[in-house]
Short mmCIF file of C-alpha atoms in Angstrom, two decimals:
data_model
loop_
_atom_site.label_atom_id
_atom_site.label_comp_id
_atom_site.label_asym_id
_atom_site.label_seq_id
_atom_site.Cartn_x
_atom_site.Cartn_y
_atom_site.Cartn_z
CA UNK K 1 10.46 35.71 33.26
CA UNK K 2 8.12 33.72 35.25
CA UNK K 3 6.60 30.45 33.29
CA UNK K 4 2.83 31.35 33.62
CA UNK K 5 3.78 34.95 33.05
CA UNK K 6 5.27 33.79 29.57
CA UNK K 7 2.38 31.62 29.08
CA UNK K 8 -0.50 34.44 29.93
CA UNK K 9 1.27 36.84 27.53
CA UNK K 10 1.61 33.90 24.67
CA UNK K 11 -1.69 33.37 25.10
CA UNK K 12 -3.03 37.23 24.84
CA UNK K 13 -0.77 37.60 21.66
CA UNK K 14 -1.90 34.13 19.92
CA UNK K 15 -5.42 35.86 21.09
CA UNK K 16 -4.56 39.09 18.69
CA UNK K 17 -2.74 36.67 16.35
CA UNK K 18 -5.94 34.41 16.08
CA UNK K 19 -7.81 36.92 15.00
CA UNK K 20 -5.97 39.17 12.87
CA UNK K 21 -5.92 35.64 11.08
CA UNK K 22 -9.63 35.22 10.98
CA UNK K 23 -10.35 38.48 10.10
CA UNK K 24 -7.57 38.06 6.98
CA UNK K 25 -9.84 34.95 6.22
CA UNK K 26 -13.23 37.18 6.40
CA UNK K 27 -11.28 39.95 3.62
CA UNK K 28 -10.27 36.63 1.36
CA UNK K 29 -13.65 35.49 1.31
CA UNK K 30 -15.72 38.95 0.21
CA UNK K 31 -13.26 38.55 -3.00
CA UNK K 32 -14.71 34.82 -3.84
CA UNK K 33 -11.15 32.86 -2.39
CA UNK K 34 -11.53 30.08 -0.53
CA UNK K 35 -10.69 29.82 2.97
CA UNK K 36 -10.38 27.03 5.41
CA UNK K 37 -13.42 28.75 7.49
CA UNK K 38 -15.55 27.44 4.40
CA UNK K 39 -14.03 24.33 3.26
CA UNK K 40 -13.03 22.42 5.97
CA UNK K 41 -16.04 21.37 6.06
CA UNK K 42 -16.31 20.03 2.91
CA UNK K 43 -13.11 17.86 3.41
CA UNK K 44 -14.39 16.35 6.16
CA UNK K 45 -18.02 15.81 5.14
CA UNK K 46 -17.43 12.79 2.88
CA UNK K 47 -15.42 10.62 6.13
CA UNK K 48 -19.25 10.78 7.96
CA UNK K 49 -21.61 8.15 6.61
CA UNK K 50 -25.34 9.05 5.55
CA UNK K 51 -27.18 8.21 8.42
CA UNK K 52 -24.61 9.64 11.23
CA UNK K 53 -24.09 12.57 9.34
CA UNK K 54 -28.68 13.41 8.87
CA UNK K 55 -29.00 12.23 12.73
CA UNK K 56 -26.55 15.85 13.76
CA UNK K 57 -28.53 17.51 10.64
CA UNK K 58 -30.97 16.61 13.11
CA UNK K 59 -30.10 17.23 15.74
CA UNK K 60 -28.81 20.82 15.45
CA UNK K 61 -31.65 21.55 13.96
CA UNK K 62 -31.19 21.07 9.72
CA UNK K 63 -28.56 21.56 7.13
CA UNK K 64 -29.01 25.29 7.31
CA UNK K 65 -28.17 24.84 11.25
CA UNK K 66 -25.46 22.57 10.64
CA UNK K 67 -23.83 24.78 7.91
CA UNK K 68 -23.78 27.71 10.96
CA UNK K 69 -22.77 25.37 13.48
CA UNK K 70 -19.17 23.99 11.35
CA UNK K 71 -18.42 27.76 10.52
CA UNK K 72 -18.65 28.88 13.86
CA UNK K 73 -16.93 25.81 15.46
CA UNK K 74 -14.05 26.25 13.46
CA UNK K 75 -14.14 30.21 13.85
CA UNK K 76 -13.01 29.36 17.61
CA UNK K 77 -10.98 26.21 16.81
CA UNK K 78 -9.16 28.38 15.23
CA UNK K 79 -8.65 30.95 18.00
CA UNK K 80 -8.38 28.84 20.40
CA UNK K 81 -5.77 27.02 18.39
CA UNK K 82 -4.18 30.20 17.95
CA UNK K 83 -4.12 30.90 21.77
CA UNK K 84 -2.21 27.87 22.29
CA UNK K 85 0.19 28.71 19.58
CA UNK K 86 1.15 31.45 21.58
CA UNK K 87 1.49 29.86 25.11
CA UNK K 88 4.03 28.38 23.03
CA UNK K 89 6.03 30.26 21.60
CA UNK K 90 6.31 32.46 24.74
CA UNK K 91 6.99 29.52 26.80
CA UNK K 92 10.09 29.13 23.82
CA UNK K 93 11.22 33.03 24.10
CA UNK K 94 11.31 32.82 27.78
CA UNK K 95 14.09 30.29 27.36
CA UNK K 96 16.38 31.43 24.98
CA UNK K 97 14.85 34.97 23.76
CA UNK K 98 17.15 36.20 21.04
CA UNK K 99 15.24 33.54 18.91
CA UNK K 100 12.31 35.52 18.93
CA UNK K 101 12.88 37.50 15.80
CA UNK K 102 14.62 34.74 14.29
CA UNK K 103 13.21 32.68 10.59
CA UNK K 104 12.09 29.45 13.53
CA UNK K 105 8.50 31.66 13.83
CA UNK K 106 8.31 31.30 9.64
CA UNK K 107 9.07 28.02 9.72
CA UNK K 108 6.64 27.07 12.54
CA UNK K 109 3.93 29.56 12.15
CA UNK K 110 3.95 30.04 8.02
CA UNK K 111 5.71 27.60 6.41
CA UNK K 112 4.57 24.42 8.19
CA UNK K 113 0.57 25.63 8.24
CA UNK K 114 1.36 26.00 4.87
CA UNK K 115 2.27 22.17 4.33
CA UNK K 116 -0.39 21.02 6.61
CA UNK K 117 -3.57 22.83 4.90
CA UNK K 118 -2.11 21.26 1.27
CA UNK K 119 -1.57 18.44 2.19
CA UNK K 120 -4.98 18.03 4.68
CA UNK K 121 -7.57 20.23 2.21
CA UNK K 122 -5.98 19.10 -1.17
CA UNK K 123 -8.69 17.53 -2.78
CA UNK K 124 -10.57 20.97 -2.25
CA UNK K 125 -8.47 23.60 -2.29
CA UNK K 126 -9.06 23.62 -6.14
CA UNK K 127 -12.57 25.52 -5.12
CA UNK K 128 -13.35 28.66 -6.13
CA UNK K 129 -16.32 30.96 -5.59
CA UNK K 130 -15.73 33.74 -8.52
CA UNK K 131 -15.24 31.01 -10.91
CA UNK K 132 -11.42 30.49 -11.63
CA UNK K 133 -10.58 27.39 -12.77
CA UNK K 134 -9.60 24.41 -10.08
CA UNK K 135 -5.81 24.74 -11.20
CA UNK K 136 -5.60 28.59 -10.62
CA UNK K 137 -8.17 28.33 -7.76
CA UNK K 138 -6.01 25.66 -5.73
CA UNK K 139 -3.11 27.77 -6.07
CA UNK K 140 -4.59 30.88 -4.82
CA UNK K 141 -6.07 29.59 -1.87
CA UNK K 142 -3.14 28.58 -0.81
CA UNK K 143 -1.98 31.93 -1.63
CA UNK K 144 -4.55 33.14 0.70
CA UNK K 145 -3.86 31.44 2.96
CA UNK K 146 -0.24 31.96 2.82
CA UNK K 147 -1.02 35.32 3.85
CA UNK K 148 -3.91 34.61 6.31
CA UNK K 149 -0.42 32.77 8.35
CA UNK K 150 1.67 35.56 7.52
CA UNK K 151 -0.18 38.05 9.46
CA UNK K 152 -0.79 35.61 12.28
CA UNK K 153 2.86 35.12 12.82
CA UNK K 154 3.44 38.89 12.11
CA UNK K 155 1.22 40.26 14.81
CA UNK K 156 1.85 36.84 17.38
CA UNK K 157 5.78 38.60 17.58
CA UNK K 158 4.80 42.14 16.86
CA UNK K 159 1.85 41.91 20.39
CA UNK K 160 4.36 39.79 22.02
CA UNK K 161 6.97 41.77 21.75
CA UNK K 162 4.85 44.59 22.92
CA UNK K 163 3.94 42.60 26.23
CA UNK K 164 7.42 41.79 27.02
CA UNK K 165 11.09 43.24 26.91
CA UNK K 166 14.45 41.56 27.38
CA UNK K 167 16.91 42.20 30.06
CA UNK K 168 19.88 43.28 28.33
CA UNK K 169 22.19 42.03 31.58
CA UNK K 170 20.85 39.08 31.90
CA UNK K 171 19.57 38.17 28.51
CA UNK K 172 16.01 37.07 30.09
CA UNK K 173 12.60 38.44 29.06
CA UNK K 174 10.63 40.23 31.87
CA UNK K 175 7.08 41.99 31.87
CA UNK K 176 8.01 45.57 31.07
CA UNK K 177 6.67 47.60 33.77
CA UNK K 178 4.09 48.89 31.97
CA UNK K 179 2.45 45.51 31.24
CA UNK K 180 -1.05 46.11 32.66
CA UNK K 181 -0.98 49.69 30.82
CA UNK K 182 0.04 47.37 27.57
CA UNK K 183 -2.35 44.68 28.08
CA UNK K 184 -4.86 47.25 28.20
CA UNK K 185 -3.76 49.09 25.07
CA UNK K 186 -3.43 45.66 22.98
CA UNK K 187 -6.78 43.85 24.77
CA UNK K 188 -8.43 47.39 22.98
CA UNK K 189 -6.55 46.71 19.33
CA UNK K 190 -8.09 43.42 20.09
CA UNK K 191 -11.45 44.35 20.62
CA UNK K 192 -11.62 46.70 17.17
CA UNK K 193 -9.89 43.78 15.05
CA UNK K 194 -12.97 41.51 16.29
CA UNK K 195 -15.03 44.44 15.49
CA UNK K 196 -14.00 44.52 12.34
CA UNK K 197 -14.59 41.07 12.18
CA UNK K 198 -17.88 41.39 13.19
CA UNK K 199 -18.60 43.88 10.41
CA UNK K 200 -17.34 41.02 7.85
CA UNK K 201 -19.27 38.66 9.14
CA UNK K 202 -22.48 40.64 9.11
CA UNK K 203 -21.76 41.81 5.47
CA UNK K 204 -20.65 38.15 4.53
CA UNK K 205 -24.26 36.89 5.98
CA UNK K 206 -26.03 38.70 3.65
CA UNK K 207 -24.97 36.62 1.05
CA UNK K 208 -24.91 33.02 2.70
CA UNK K 209 -27.24 30.65 1.29
CA UNK K 210 -29.53 30.23 4.24
CA UNK K 211 -32.23 32.01 3.13
CA UNK K 212 -32.58 29.51 0.22
CA UNK K 213 -31.27 26.56 0.86
CA UNK K 214 -33.49 24.23 1.14
CA UNK K 215 -36.59 25.92 -0.85
CA UNK K 216 -39.66 23.51 -1.71
CA UNK K 217 -41.63 23.87 -3.87
CA UNK K 218 -45.42 22.21 -3.19
CA UNK K 219 -49.13 22.86 -2.08
CA UNK K 220 -51.82 24.89 -4.16
CA UNK K 221 -48.65 26.93 -5.47
CA UNK K 222 -47.61 24.51 -7.96
CA UNK K 223 -47.62 24.73 -11.86
CA UNK K 224 -46.12 22.89 -14.90
CA UNK K 225 -42.94 25.04 -14.65
CA UNK K 226 -41.45 25.63 -11.83
CA UNK K 227 -40.73 29.67 -11.80
CA UNK K 228 -36.96 30.65 -11.86
CA UNK K 229 -37.57 31.80 -7.54
CA UNK K 230 -39.30 29.21 -6.38
CA UNK K 231 -37.74 25.84 -7.88
CA UNK K 232 -36.31 24.13 -5.17
CA UNK K 233 -32.74 24.97 -4.27
CA UNK K 234 -30.10 22.74 -2.15
CA UNK K 235 -27.00 23.04 -1.54
CA UNK K 236 -23.73 22.39 0.68
CA UNK K 237 -21.94 26.21 0.75
CA UNK K 238 -22.23 28.67 2.63
CA UNK K 239 -22.11 30.94 0.46
CA UNK K 240 -23.14 29.56 -3.08
CA UNK K 241 -20.45 31.34 -6.12
CA UNK K 242 -21.33 33.81 -8.41
CA UNK K 243 -19.28 33.18 -11.35
CA UNK K 244 -17.70 35.91 -13.37
CA UNK K 245 -17.74 34.38 -16.91
CA UNK K 246 -14.50 36.12 -18.00
CA UNK K 247 -12.54 34.19 -15.57
CA UNK K 248 -14.63 31.08 -16.22
CA UNK K 249 -13.84 28.38 -18.36
CA UNK K 250 -14.95 24.80 -18.89
CA UNK K 251 -12.02 21.57 -19.48
CA UNK K 252 -13.17 18.53 -20.40
CA UNK K 253 -10.24 15.81 -19.72
CA UNK K 254 -9.26 12.73 -18.23
CA UNK K 255 -9.27 9.47 -20.17
CA UNK K 256 -9.26 11.52 -23.91
CA UNK K 257 -6.84 11.62 -26.60
CA UNK K 258 -7.49 15.35 -26.66
CA UNK K 259 -8.26 17.22 -23.07
CA UNK K 260 -10.38 20.50 -24.97
CA UNK K 261 -10.50 23.94 -22.99
CA UNK K 262 -14.43 25.89 -24.00
CA UNK K 263 -14.85 29.43 -23.02
CA UNK K 264 -18.75 30.54 -22.67
CA UNK K 265 -19.08 32.09 -25.99
CA UNK K 266 -17.38 28.77 -27.05
CA UNK K 267 -20.09 26.86 -25.89
CA UNK K 268 -22.48 29.10 -28.27
CA UNK K 269 -21.21 27.97 -30.96
CA UNK K 270 -21.91 24.32 -30.53
CA UNK K 271 -26.52 23.25 -31.84
CA UNK K 272 -28.63 24.79 -29.22
CA UNK K 273 -31.00 22.04 -27.50
CA UNK K 274 -34.07 22.68 -25.52
CA UNK K 275 -35.76 20.32 -23.05
CA UNK K 276 -38.03 20.31 -20.43
CA UNK K 277 -36.62 18.78 -17.07
CA UNK K 278 -37.95 17.58 -13.32
CA UNK K 279 -35.23 17.71 -11.28
CA UNK K 280 -35.49 16.09 -7.62
CA UNK K 281 -32.93 15.22 -4.98
CA UNK K 282 -32.30 12.01 -3.37
CA UNK K 283 -33.31 12.88 -0.28
CA UNK K 284 -37.09 14.35 -0.75
CA UNK K 285 -39.57 12.62 1.56
CA UNK K 286 -42.93 11.19 0.32
CA UNK K 287 -44.64 14.24 1.06
CA UNK K 288 -42.25 17.28 0.04
CA UNK K 289 -41.04 19.62 -1.94
CA UNK K 290 -37.58 19.48 -3.37
CA UNK K 291 -38.69 18.40 -6.86
CA UNK K 292 -39.12 20.98 -9.48
CA UNK K 293 -39.88 21.29 -13.30
CA UNK K 294 -37.83 23.87 -15.64
CA UNK K 295 -37.30 24.42 -19.66
CA UNK K 296 -33.66 24.02 -19.92
CA UNK K 297 -31.48 25.42 -22.52
CA UNK K 298 -27.93 25.14 -23.99
CA UNK K 299 -25.45 21.89 -25.38
CA UNK K 300 -25.73 18.30 -25.44
CA UNK K 301 -22.83 16.54 -23.43
CA UNK K 302 -22.16 14.55 -26.24
CA UNK K 303 -21.60 17.27 -28.29
CA UNK K 304 -18.50 17.90 -26.07
CA UNK K 305 -17.38 14.51 -25.06
CA UNK K 306 -16.35 13.49 -29.07
CA UNK K 307 -14.28 16.13 -30.13
CA UNK K 308 -12.24 15.18 -27.69
CA UNK K 309 -11.91 11.46 -28.23
CA UNK K 310 -13.21 9.10 -25.21
CA UNK K 311 -10.29 6.43 -24.10
CA UNK K 312 -11.78 2.80 -23.77
CA UNK K 313 -11.33 3.10 -20.47
CA UNK K 314 -13.33 5.45 -19.52
CA UNK K 315 -16.20 4.47 -17.97
CA UNK K 316 -17.26 7.13 -15.99
CA UNK K 317 -17.41 11.03 -16.47
CA UNK K 318 -16.89 12.97 -13.47
CA UNK K 319 -18.41 16.77 -13.20
CA UNK K 320 -16.93 19.12 -11.25
CA UNK K 321 -18.26 22.78 -9.89
CA UNK K 322 -16.43 25.78 -9.05
CA UNK K 323 -17.03 25.27 -5.98
CA UNK K 324 -15.34 21.66 -5.55
CA UNK K 325 -18.75 19.88 -5.91
CA UNK K 326 -18.19 17.09 -7.87
CA UNK K 327 -20.71 13.62 -8.91
CA UNK K 328 -20.22 10.86 -11.25
CA UNK K 329 -22.80 9.44 -14.30
CA UNK K 330 -21.55 6.24 -16.24
CA UNK K 331 -20.46 7.47 -19.80
CA UNK K 332 -23.40 5.66 -20.86
CA UNK K 333 -26.09 8.14 -19.82
CA UNK K 334 -23.66 11.17 -20.74
CA UNK K 335 -23.57 10.31 -24.41
CA UNK K 336 -27.93 10.26 -24.29
CA UNK K 337 -29.01 12.70 -26.29
CA UNK K 338 -30.98 14.58 -23.02
CA UNK K 339 -28.07 14.94 -20.59
CA UNK K 340 -27.20 18.30 -21.26
CA UNK K 341 -25.14 21.16 -19.86
CA UNK K 342 -27.60 23.91 -19.44
CA UNK K 343 -27.14 27.80 -19.46
CA UNK K 344 -30.38 29.03 -19.46
CA UNK K 345 -33.67 28.23 -17.06
CA UNK K 346 -37.12 28.88 -18.29
CA UNK K 347 -35.52 32.00 -21.07
CA UNK K 348 -33.56 33.62 -18.63
CA UNK K 349 -29.70 32.76 -17.47
CA UNK K 350 -28.87 30.75 -14.81
CA UNK K 351 -29.54 32.36 -11.67
CA UNK K 352 -26.86 32.20 -9.52
CA UNK K 353 -28.03 29.72 -6.82
CA UNK K 354 -28.89 27.22 -9.64
CA UNK K 355 -25.35 27.18 -11.47
CA UNK K 356 -24.82 30.24 -13.99
CA UNK K 357 -23.04 30.26 -15.85
CA UNK K 358 -23.25 26.20 -16.60
CA UNK K 359 -24.72 23.47 -15.26
CA UNK K 360 -25.77 19.79 -16.02
CA UNK K 361 -28.70 18.07 -16.54
CA UNK K 362 -28.66 14.53 -16.25
CA UNK K 363 -32.64 13.41 -16.64
CA UNK K 364 -34.19 10.34 -14.41
CA UNK K 365 -30.85 11.07 -12.07
CA UNK K 366 -31.48 12.24 -8.37
CA UNK K 367 -30.66 15.90 -8.47
CA UNK K 368 -27.31 15.90 -6.75
CA UNK K 369 -26.07 14.31 -10.67
CA UNK K 370 -27.53 18.05 -11.93
CA UNK K 371 -23.82 20.17 -10.76
CA UNK K 372 -23.87 23.50 -10.37
CA UNK K 373 -21.34 25.90 -12.06
CA UNK K 374 -19.65 23.68 -14.21
CA UNK K 375 -16.23 23.99 -14.74
CA UNK K 376 -14.77 20.75 -15.03
CA UNK K 377 -15.84 16.93 -17.14
CA UNK K 378 -13.20 14.64 -16.67
CA UNK K 379 -13.54 11.01 -18.04
CA UNK K 380 -12.79 8.14 -15.21
CA UNK K 381 -12.71 4.86 -14.51
CA UNK K 382 -14.70 3.10 -13.47
CA UNK K 383 -14.62 3.21 -9.35
CA UNK K 384 -14.64 7.31 -10.05
CA UNK K 385 -16.64 8.80 -7.03
CA UNK K 386 -18.54 12.55 -6.41
CA UNK K 387 -19.44 13.78 -3.17
CA UNK K 388 -21.95 12.15 -1.98
CA UNK K 389 -21.30 9.10 -3.19
CA UNK K 390 -17.82 9.32 -1.23
CA UNK K 391 -19.68 10.34 1.25
CA UNK K 392 -21.95 6.61 1.54
CA UNK K 393 -25.50 7.70 -0.72
CA UNK K 394 -25.99 5.48 -2.99
CA UNK K 395 -25.41 3.24 -4.40
CA UNK K 396 -28.97 3.78 -6.59
CA UNK K 397 -29.58 7.46 -8.21
CA UNK K 398 -32.07 6.42 -10.45
CA UNK K 399 -35.31 8.04 -9.79
CA UNK K 400 -37.77 5.52 -8.80
CA UNK K 401 -41.39 6.87 -9.99
CA UNK K 402 -43.39 8.85 -7.33
CA UNK K 403 -46.50 10.66 -6.66
CA UNK K 404 -47.88 13.24 -3.88
CA UNK K 405 -51.48 14.78 -2.88
CA UNK K 406 -50.68 18.40 -2.66
CA UNK K 407 -54.47 19.69 -2.19
CA UNK K 408 -55.94 19.12 0.49
CA UNK K 409 -54.09 19.41 2.76
CA UNK K 410 -53.07 16.62 5.41
CA UNK K 411 -56.20 16.20 8.41
CA UNK K 412 -58.11 18.49 6.30
CA UNK K 413 -61.70 19.37 6.96
CA UNK K 414 -64.85 19.04 5.21
CA UNK K 415 -68.55 19.21 5.98
CA UNK K 416 -71.19 17.70 3.59
CA UNK K 417 -73.63 20.35 4.41
CA UNK K 418 -71.24 22.96 3.03
CA UNK K 419 -69.76 20.79 0.52
CA UNK K 420 -74.02 20.43 -0.72
CA UNK K 421 -72.91 17.48 -3.61
CA UNK K 422 -70.21 19.19 -4.82
CA UNK K 423 -67.01 17.20 -5.21
CA UNK K 424 -63.89 17.92 -2.94
CA UNK K 425 -60.74 18.50 -6.07
CA UNK K 426 -58.00 16.47 -4.68
CA UNK K 427 -54.69 17.44 -6.37
CA UNK K 428 -51.25 16.48 -7.40
CA UNK K 429 -47.77 15.45 -8.92
CA UNK K 430 -46.36 12.25 -10.17
CA UNK K 431 -43.09 11.66 -12.02
CA UNK K 432 -41.04 9.19 -13.18
CA UNK K 433 -37.91 10.27 -13.86
CA UNK K 434 -36.98 9.83 -17.68
CA UNK K 435 -40.44 7.26 -18.54
CA UNK K 436 -42.53 9.93 -17.93
CA UNK K 437 -46.11 9.12 -16.30
CA UNK K 438 -48.88 6.69 -18.28
CA UNK K 439 -51.56 6.61 -15.13
CA UNK K 440 -52.71 8.82 -11.81
CA UNK K 441 -54.82 6.93 -9.28
CA UNK K 442 -56.31 7.95 -5.90
CA UNK K 443 -57.47 5.48 -3.36
CA UNK K 444 -59.98 7.02 -0.37
CA UNK K 445 -59.99 3.19 1.85
CA UNK K 446 -55.66 3.89 2.24
CA UNK K 447 -55.54 1.28 -1.37
CA UNK K 448 -58.23 -1.16 -1.12
CA UNK K 449 -59.56 0.17 -4.12
CA UNK K 450 -58.74 2.48 -6.72
CA UNK K 451 -60.14 5.12 -9.27
CA UNK K 452 -58.60 6.97 -12.50
CA UNK K 453 -57.06 10.53 -11.67
CA UNK K 454 -57.34 12.92 -14.54
CA UNK K 455 -53.98 13.81 -15.96
CA UNK K 456 -54.17 17.27 -16.23
CA UNK K 457 -50.67 18.33 -17.39
CA UNK K 458 -48.69 15.18 -18.95
CA UNK K 459 -45.62 17.00 -19.47
CA UNK K 460 -43.21 14.66 -21.46
CA UNK K 461 -41.11 11.50 -21.07
CA UNK K 462 -38.39 13.80 -18.70
CA UNK K 463 -40.86 15.76 -16.57
CA UNK K 464 -43.19 15.60 -14.11
CA UNK K 465 -47.15 15.22 -14.83
CA UNK K 466 -49.74 16.80 -12.90
CA UNK K 467 -53.61 15.15 -11.58
CA UNK K 468 -56.49 16.32 -10.69
CA UNK K 469 -59.34 14.17 -8.87
CA UNK K 470 -62.88 14.72 -8.25
CA UNK K 471 -63.43 12.60 -4.99
CA UNK K 472 -66.87 12.65 -3.63
CA UNK K 473 -66.68 10.93 0.21
CA UNK K 474 -69.33 8.61 0.86
CA UNK K 475 -70.22 10.19 3.85
CA UNK K 476 -69.06 11.01 7.19
CA UNK K 477 -65.69 9.53 8.07
CA UNK K 478 -61.93 9.55 8.21
CA UNK K 479 -60.56 9.18 4.91
CA UNK K 480 -56.98 7.58 4.14
CA UNK K 481 -56.41 9.20 0.80
CA UNK K 482 -53.63 8.09 -1.04
CA UNK K 483 -52.21 8.43 -5.19
CA UNK K 484 -50.21 5.62 -7.16
CA UNK K 485 -48.70 6.53 -10.54
CA UNK K 486 -47.98 4.43 -13.36
CA UNK K 487 -44.53 4.93 -15.45
CA UNK K 488 -44.00 4.96 -18.89
CA UNK K 489 -42.63 2.04 -19.41
CA UNK K 490 -45.90 0.10 -17.60
CA UNK K 491 -44.44 0.24 -14.59
CA UNK K 492 -46.54 0.70 -10.75
CA UNK K 493 -45.19 2.56 -8.30
CA UNK K 494 -44.30 0.29 -5.35
CA UNK K 495 -43.07 0.19 -2.26
CA UNK K 496 -39.00 -1.15 -3.15
CA UNK K 497 -38.20 -2.46 0.96
CA UNK K 498 -34.71 -3.87 -0.80
CA UNK K 499 -33.46 -0.13 -1.84
CA UNK K 500 -31.58 1.39 0.34
CA UNK K 501 -33.37 4.89 2.12
CA UNK K 502 -29.28 6.27 0.95
CA UNK K 503 -30.69 5.82 -2.70
CA UNK K 504 -34.03 7.54 -2.15
CA UNK K 505 -37.13 6.75 -0.47
CA UNK K 506 -39.85 5.15 -2.17
CA UNK K 507 -43.71 4.31 -1.30
CA UNK K 508 -46.98 6.26 -1.27
CA UNK K 509 -47.84 9.52 0.29
CA UNK K 510 -51.04 9.55 1.83
CA UNK K 511 -53.26 12.05 4.04
CA UNK K 512 -55.84 11.88 6.91
CA UNK K 513 -59.35 13.77 5.78
CA UNK K 514 -62.01 14.13 8.47
CA UNK K 515 -65.11 14.30 6.71
CA UNK K 516 -68.25 15.58 8.90
CA UNK K 517 -71.97 15.41 8.38
#
């Protein structure tokens, strides 16, 4: 067989095998089993600092588009590598056709990829979208990948053999005289496999987080308590977990004297607590709505840590989600009475997208610390880092005092004649982390002078406050309205110039309003 014919046959066989590999992985995803298609992005993203990461995200049109591009690129790369592998197989088989059915193909196309994936993706192998414990999920992920590459190897060898046959008398592999027809048949089979893959992608697409990831809550609709379906949402996942609570459990381990494991019903035997707490994303802009407020019910985290017996060397608590998301908090924060693990949200079971069956609530810290789909609590040393910490976010994750104008909209226009002496209602929110809000002020001259606004919903120390201000402009002009808040400890909101952007922005929300005669 000529070199070019061997490469051509290998490329086609590799493509067919790559399509089969991808379809198997999509089938595994349908059953909530993690595959490299999804978790390779998690593994690589921690190596991209926040600046370049946000730059890339902006260039492709946002986080959702970045995730779509990541999965699509992984699929395309997988097919490309499969074709290259097929070409290499063709060249090796051309020189020694008897090796076609020997164990070397298993070693190269099955064993080697399994070892490579185990090494490269080890930190994220414990991902599970149905709630399996981390250790079990890691084993299932590897078994699923082993099945995928086994199908690849069999499809590659079978496809190449279908296209070629050995000349017994010469010992050299040659194309069958019917190569054109066989290639057409094999290509048709590839189209059918690809069609099945497309059907699976379409079905999986309906389960993706694209429809709600990045949900913001702001404007005229803002209420003291955010409805569950409107609560802001940010997720790193293409498809969020849908946990089977019968498979799930919570581990408390690490630097403890007595590791503990709890089933969901075990948690219900602890004293139940309820508290209202506001969550805000670290990437929330001054005018953005990645912030919401809810009433959470569950158990104090310290009630689970105390029985485990934390060691003196434990400095941080690392929280793990079933989706392999992790984050850390100081052990002192974990032991505060307001740090809790919640299983209900506004009187209902946690929605899937908000962490069913259990999530962390860490008042005063950015939303990244409130880990969803919680499955493990590890007591660790001072150098422990979570997903975004490893990427370079922080180092300060304590929420600064923030305020926002929700009404009127930016660049609104009003006529004094139409107002007929009535005030213009200005409304918004203020948030002081776990320090509460004691005062809100509004300025209509870009911060030169300030007037007190009325706090219409004070909330608690752990929540936002809602405020309103009846503004009567002095005359026709363009006005710059600004809001600032004072937290419950008397500290006035300010622009913290020495605070890194990746620790959350600070400053003042401003809007421009045009008042005509």
